[in-house]
Short mmCIF file of C-alpha atoms in Angstrom, two decimals:
data_model
loop_
_atom_site.label_atom_id
_atom_site.label_comp_id
_atom_site.label_asym_id
_atom_site.label_seq_id
_atom_site.Cartn_x
_atom_site.Cartn_y
_atom_site.Cartn_z
CA UNK A 56 75.91 123.01 135.91
CA UNK A 57 76.14 120.69 132.98
CA UNK A 58 76.81 117.02 133.59
CA UNK A 59 77.69 114.17 131.25
CA UNK A 60 76.87 110.55 132.06
CA UNK A 61 78.19 107.40 130.46
CA UNK A 62 76.36 104.46 132.00
CA UNK A 63 78.55 101.73 130.53
CA UNK A 64 81.93 101.52 132.29
CA UNK A 65 83.00 98.69 129.98
CA UNK A 66 81.87 97.28 126.66
CA UNK A 67 83.18 94.61 124.35
CA UNK A 68 82.62 93.86 120.68
CA UNK A 69 83.73 91.22 118.23
CA UNK A 70 85.99 92.37 115.47
CA UNK A 71 83.99 93.48 112.38
CA UNK A 72 80.80 93.85 114.44
CA UNK A 73 78.98 97.02 115.44
CA UNK A 74 78.86 98.53 118.92
CA UNK A 75 77.05 101.51 120.38
CA UNK A 76 78.33 103.54 123.33
CA UNK A 77 75.81 105.56 125.32
CA UNK A 78 76.04 109.12 126.57
CA UNK A 79 73.48 111.37 128.19
CA UNK A 80 73.91 114.93 129.37
CA UNK A 81 72.06 117.49 131.36
CA UNK A 82 71.82 121.12 130.28
CA UNK A 83 69.40 123.99 130.16
CA UNK A 84 71.07 125.53 127.13
CA UNK A 85 69.69 125.28 123.63
CA UNK A 86 72.95 125.65 121.74
CA UNK A 87 75.98 123.56 122.52
CA UNK A 88 78.51 121.12 121.12
CA UNK A 89 79.03 117.45 121.82
CA UNK A 90 82.14 115.38 121.27
CA UNK A 91 83.46 111.86 121.46
CA UNK A 92 87.13 111.48 122.33
CA UNK A 93 89.12 108.26 122.15
CA UNK A 94 92.03 107.46 124.45
CA UNK A 95 94.05 104.41 123.38
CA UNK A 96 96.71 102.85 125.61
CA UNK A 97 99.16 105.46 124.36
CA UNK A 98 97.01 107.87 126.49
CA UNK A 99 96.78 110.44 123.70
CA UNK A 100 93.30 111.99 123.57
CA UNK A 101 91.97 111.90 120.02
CA UNK A 102 88.80 113.55 118.74
CA UNK A 103 86.55 110.99 117.09
CA UNK A 104 83.51 113.03 116.16
CA UNK A 105 81.83 116.36 116.85
CA UNK A 106 78.15 117.38 116.76
CA UNK A 107 76.59 120.83 116.84
CA UNK A 108 73.28 120.85 118.68
CA UNK A 109 71.57 123.12 116.18
CA UNK A 110 72.21 120.63 113.40
CA UNK A 111 69.58 117.93 113.15
CA UNK A 112 71.71 115.76 110.93
CA UNK A 113 73.78 113.22 112.79
CA UNK A 114 77.53 113.54 112.34
CA UNK A 115 79.49 110.75 110.68
CA UNK A 116 83.21 110.12 110.28
CA UNK A 117 83.93 106.99 108.28
CA UNK A 118 83.02 104.03 110.53
CA UNK A 119 81.93 106.31 113.37
CA UNK A 120 78.50 107.87 113.58
CA UNK A 121 76.33 109.36 116.28
CA UNK A 122 72.68 109.20 117.19
CA UNK A 123 71.90 112.65 118.54
CA UNK A 124 68.53 112.95 120.25
CA UNK A 125 68.30 116.54 121.47
CA UNK A 126 64.98 116.22 123.27
CA UNK A 127 66.18 113.16 125.14
CA UNK A 128 69.63 114.72 125.70
CA UNK A 129 71.25 111.62 124.34
CA UNK A 130 74.38 111.34 122.21
CA UNK A 131 75.40 107.76 121.43
CA UNK A 132 78.39 106.69 119.36
CA UNK A 133 78.12 103.83 116.89
CA UNK A 134 81.25 102.11 115.69
CA UNK A 135 80.73 99.93 112.62
CA UNK A 136 83.05 97.19 111.38
CA UNK A 137 85.00 97.33 114.66
CA UNK A 138 88.76 96.96 114.39
CA UNK A 139 91.35 95.96 116.95
CA UNK A 140 92.65 99.52 116.88
CA UNK A 141 89.31 100.79 118.15
CA UNK A 142 90.06 99.34 121.59
CA UNK A 143 90.33 102.34 123.90
CA UNK A 144 88.61 104.48 126.50
CA UNK A 145 85.90 106.61 124.95
CA UNK A 146 84.86 109.88 126.53
CA UNK A 147 81.75 111.87 125.76
CA UNK A 148 82.11 115.63 126.24
CA UNK A 149 79.91 118.74 126.23
CA UNK A 150 80.64 122.38 125.66
CA UNK A 151 78.07 125.15 125.87
CA UNK A 152 77.79 127.81 123.23
CA UNK A 153 78.36 130.69 125.61
CA UNK A 154 81.76 132.30 125.70
CA UNK A 155 83.73 131.28 128.76
CA UNK A 156 82.46 127.77 129.10
CA UNK A 157 84.65 124.77 129.67
CA UNK A 158 84.45 121.27 128.25
CA UNK A 159 82.67 118.81 130.55
CA UNK A 160 83.65 115.15 130.22
CA UNK A 161 81.85 111.96 131.14
CA UNK A 162 83.52 109.16 133.14
CA UNK A 163 84.39 107.15 130.04
CA UNK A 164 83.61 103.71 128.60
CA UNK A 165 86.37 101.17 128.13
CA UNK A 166 85.88 99.34 124.84
CA UNK A 167 87.52 95.99 124.18
CA UNK A 168 87.61 94.51 120.69
CA UNK A 169 87.76 90.72 120.58
CA UNK A 170 89.48 88.99 117.67
CA UNK B 4 101.57 123.53 114.07
CA UNK B 5 103.22 121.07 116.47
CA UNK B 6 100.13 120.72 118.61
CA UNK B 7 99.94 121.17 122.37
CA UNK B 8 103.33 120.47 123.87
CA UNK B 9 103.73 119.26 127.44
CA UNK B 10 106.86 118.58 129.40
CA UNK B 11 108.09 116.46 130.95
CA UNK B 12 106.40 113.33 129.65
CA UNK B 13 107.25 111.47 132.85
CA UNK B 14 108.14 112.81 136.26
CA UNK B 15 109.14 110.79 139.29
CA UNK B 16 109.69 112.65 142.51
CA UNK B 17 109.72 112.14 146.22
CA UNK B 18 107.03 113.28 148.58
CA UNK B 19 107.54 116.84 149.68
CA UNK B 20 109.34 117.96 146.55
CA UNK B 21 108.13 120.71 144.25
CA UNK B 22 106.89 119.63 140.84
CA UNK B 23 106.39 121.91 137.85
CA UNK B 24 104.54 120.79 134.76
CA UNK B 25 104.76 122.85 131.59
CA UNK B 26 102.49 123.43 128.63
CA UNK B 27 102.73 125.26 125.34
CA UNK B 28 99.29 125.62 123.73
CA UNK B 29 98.64 125.78 120.03
CA UNK B 30 99.51 129.21 118.69
CA UNK B 31 96.47 131.45 118.48
CA UNK B 32 94.30 129.45 120.84
CA UNK B 33 92.58 131.52 123.50
CA UNK B 34 91.59 128.80 125.96
CA UNK B 35 93.91 126.60 127.99
CA UNK B 36 92.80 123.78 130.27
CA UNK B 37 94.56 121.63 132.84
CA UNK B 38 93.06 118.19 133.53
CA UNK B 39 94.09 115.41 135.88
CA UNK B 40 93.31 111.78 135.10
CA UNK B 41 93.25 108.95 137.63
CA UNK B 42 91.64 105.53 137.64
CA UNK B 43 89.45 106.45 140.59
CA UNK B 44 88.26 109.89 139.51
CA UNK B 45 88.58 109.81 135.74
CA UNK B 46 89.26 113.08 133.95
CA UNK B 47 89.00 116.07 136.27
CA UNK B 48 89.20 119.70 135.24
CA UNK B 49 91.63 121.52 137.51
CA UNK B 50 91.66 125.02 136.06
CA UNK B 51 91.19 126.82 132.79
CA UNK B 52 92.32 130.13 131.34
CA UNK B 53 90.86 132.44 128.75
CA UNK B 54 93.29 134.89 127.17
CA UNK B 55 95.79 134.10 129.95
CA UNK B 56 93.28 134.91 132.70
CA UNK B 57 92.15 132.13 135.07
CA UNK B 58 88.41 131.66 134.67
CA UNK B 59 87.64 128.77 136.98
CA UNK B 60 90.04 127.19 139.44
CA UNK B 61 87.42 125.43 141.53
CA UNK B 62 88.85 122.07 140.51
CA UNK B 63 92.25 122.76 142.01
CA UNK B 64 92.48 120.28 144.90
CA UNK B 65 94.07 122.51 147.50
CA UNK B 66 96.56 125.27 148.09
CA UNK B 67 99.44 122.99 147.20
CA UNK B 68 98.39 123.36 143.57
CA UNK B 69 98.91 126.55 141.60
CA UNK B 70 98.75 127.38 137.91
CA UNK B 71 99.97 130.34 135.92
CA UNK B 72 99.78 131.54 132.38
CA UNK B 73 102.23 134.44 132.04
CA UNK B 74 101.67 134.72 128.30
CA UNK B 75 99.63 133.21 125.49
CA UNK B 76 102.24 130.57 124.70
CA UNK B 77 103.10 129.13 128.09
CA UNK B 78 101.46 127.77 131.21
CA UNK B 79 102.68 125.96 134.30
CA UNK B 80 101.04 123.78 136.90
CA UNK B 81 102.97 123.60 140.14
CA UNK B 82 102.54 121.26 143.08
CA UNK B 83 104.33 122.20 146.28
CA UNK B 84 104.77 120.10 148.34
CA UNK B 85 103.88 117.00 146.36
CA UNK B 86 102.18 114.00 147.94
CA UNK B 87 101.73 110.38 146.77
CA UNK B 88 98.01 111.00 146.14
CA UNK B 89 98.99 113.54 143.47
CA UNK B 90 100.24 110.69 141.29
CA UNK B 91 98.24 110.89 138.07
CA UNK B 92 98.42 111.85 134.41
CA UNK B 93 98.14 115.60 133.95
CA UNK B 94 96.86 116.86 130.62
CA UNK B 95 97.04 120.30 129.15
CA UNK B 96 94.62 121.17 126.35
CA UNK B 97 93.81 124.23 124.28
CA UNK B 98 91.06 125.46 122.02
CA UNK B 99 90.03 128.48 119.96
CA UNK B 100 86.58 129.83 120.74
CA UNK B 101 84.39 130.29 117.70
CA UNK B 102 86.66 128.44 115.33
CA UNK B 103 85.06 126.39 112.61
CA UNK B 104 84.79 122.88 114.02
CA UNK B 105 86.07 124.10 117.38
CA UNK B 106 87.45 121.29 119.47
CA UNK B 107 89.78 120.61 122.36
CA UNK B 108 93.36 119.73 121.43
CA UNK B 109 95.20 117.71 124.06
CA UNK B 110 98.87 117.41 124.81
CA UNK B 111 100.38 113.99 125.36
CA UNK B 112 100.18 114.35 129.12
CA UNK B 113 102.65 114.17 131.99
CA UNK B 114 102.71 110.96 134.02
CA UNK B 115 103.52 112.06 137.56
CA UNK B 116 104.62 109.57 140.18
CA UNK B 117 105.17 110.81 143.73
CA UNK B 118 106.97 108.27 145.90
#
């Protein structure tokens, strides 16, 4: 079974600085999808960024980018120019490419942004 | 589309009472997931459906929990009888397999408090 690990329960960053959240996963599949979801205090789950494993190019969405290392099974999220609104729980998630697979989530990292 | 719609947003009940949580997935989506979120256990997958058929219910805690999906536009999660340890946020989410940029869309969750 696939597992997703986030080794940093909590992180903090100064406003306008850069922070990187770590995620590793375990799978025997070659094709899959990886996601970062953000959950602010409103509790709404919001997709931040998505990566397809067959694409070597790292995904980017404005201030958010990933470092996808397929061989190392690592999928870190970098947040540049951190803003107060970035404070939230961040969840890394995995979904296999086979039909019938569910989304597997990591335990989350709570990010605080300091003014 | 209005997104994934869950009701109620908050539910307060007494131990022993029956609780029914409702979900309307995004129209056309073929996967529906029920998750439970607590501080201690994080985000847990309870059950998921594909084309209204339950695929994996191994995450359902015990026989007090049941979930149904009578049609493509409606699902329920029922707890009978409820217990204080069932207090949590329950999320419903849906997705469309094979869609361009496939991702999981979450509802706003139901905050359940069992007294």
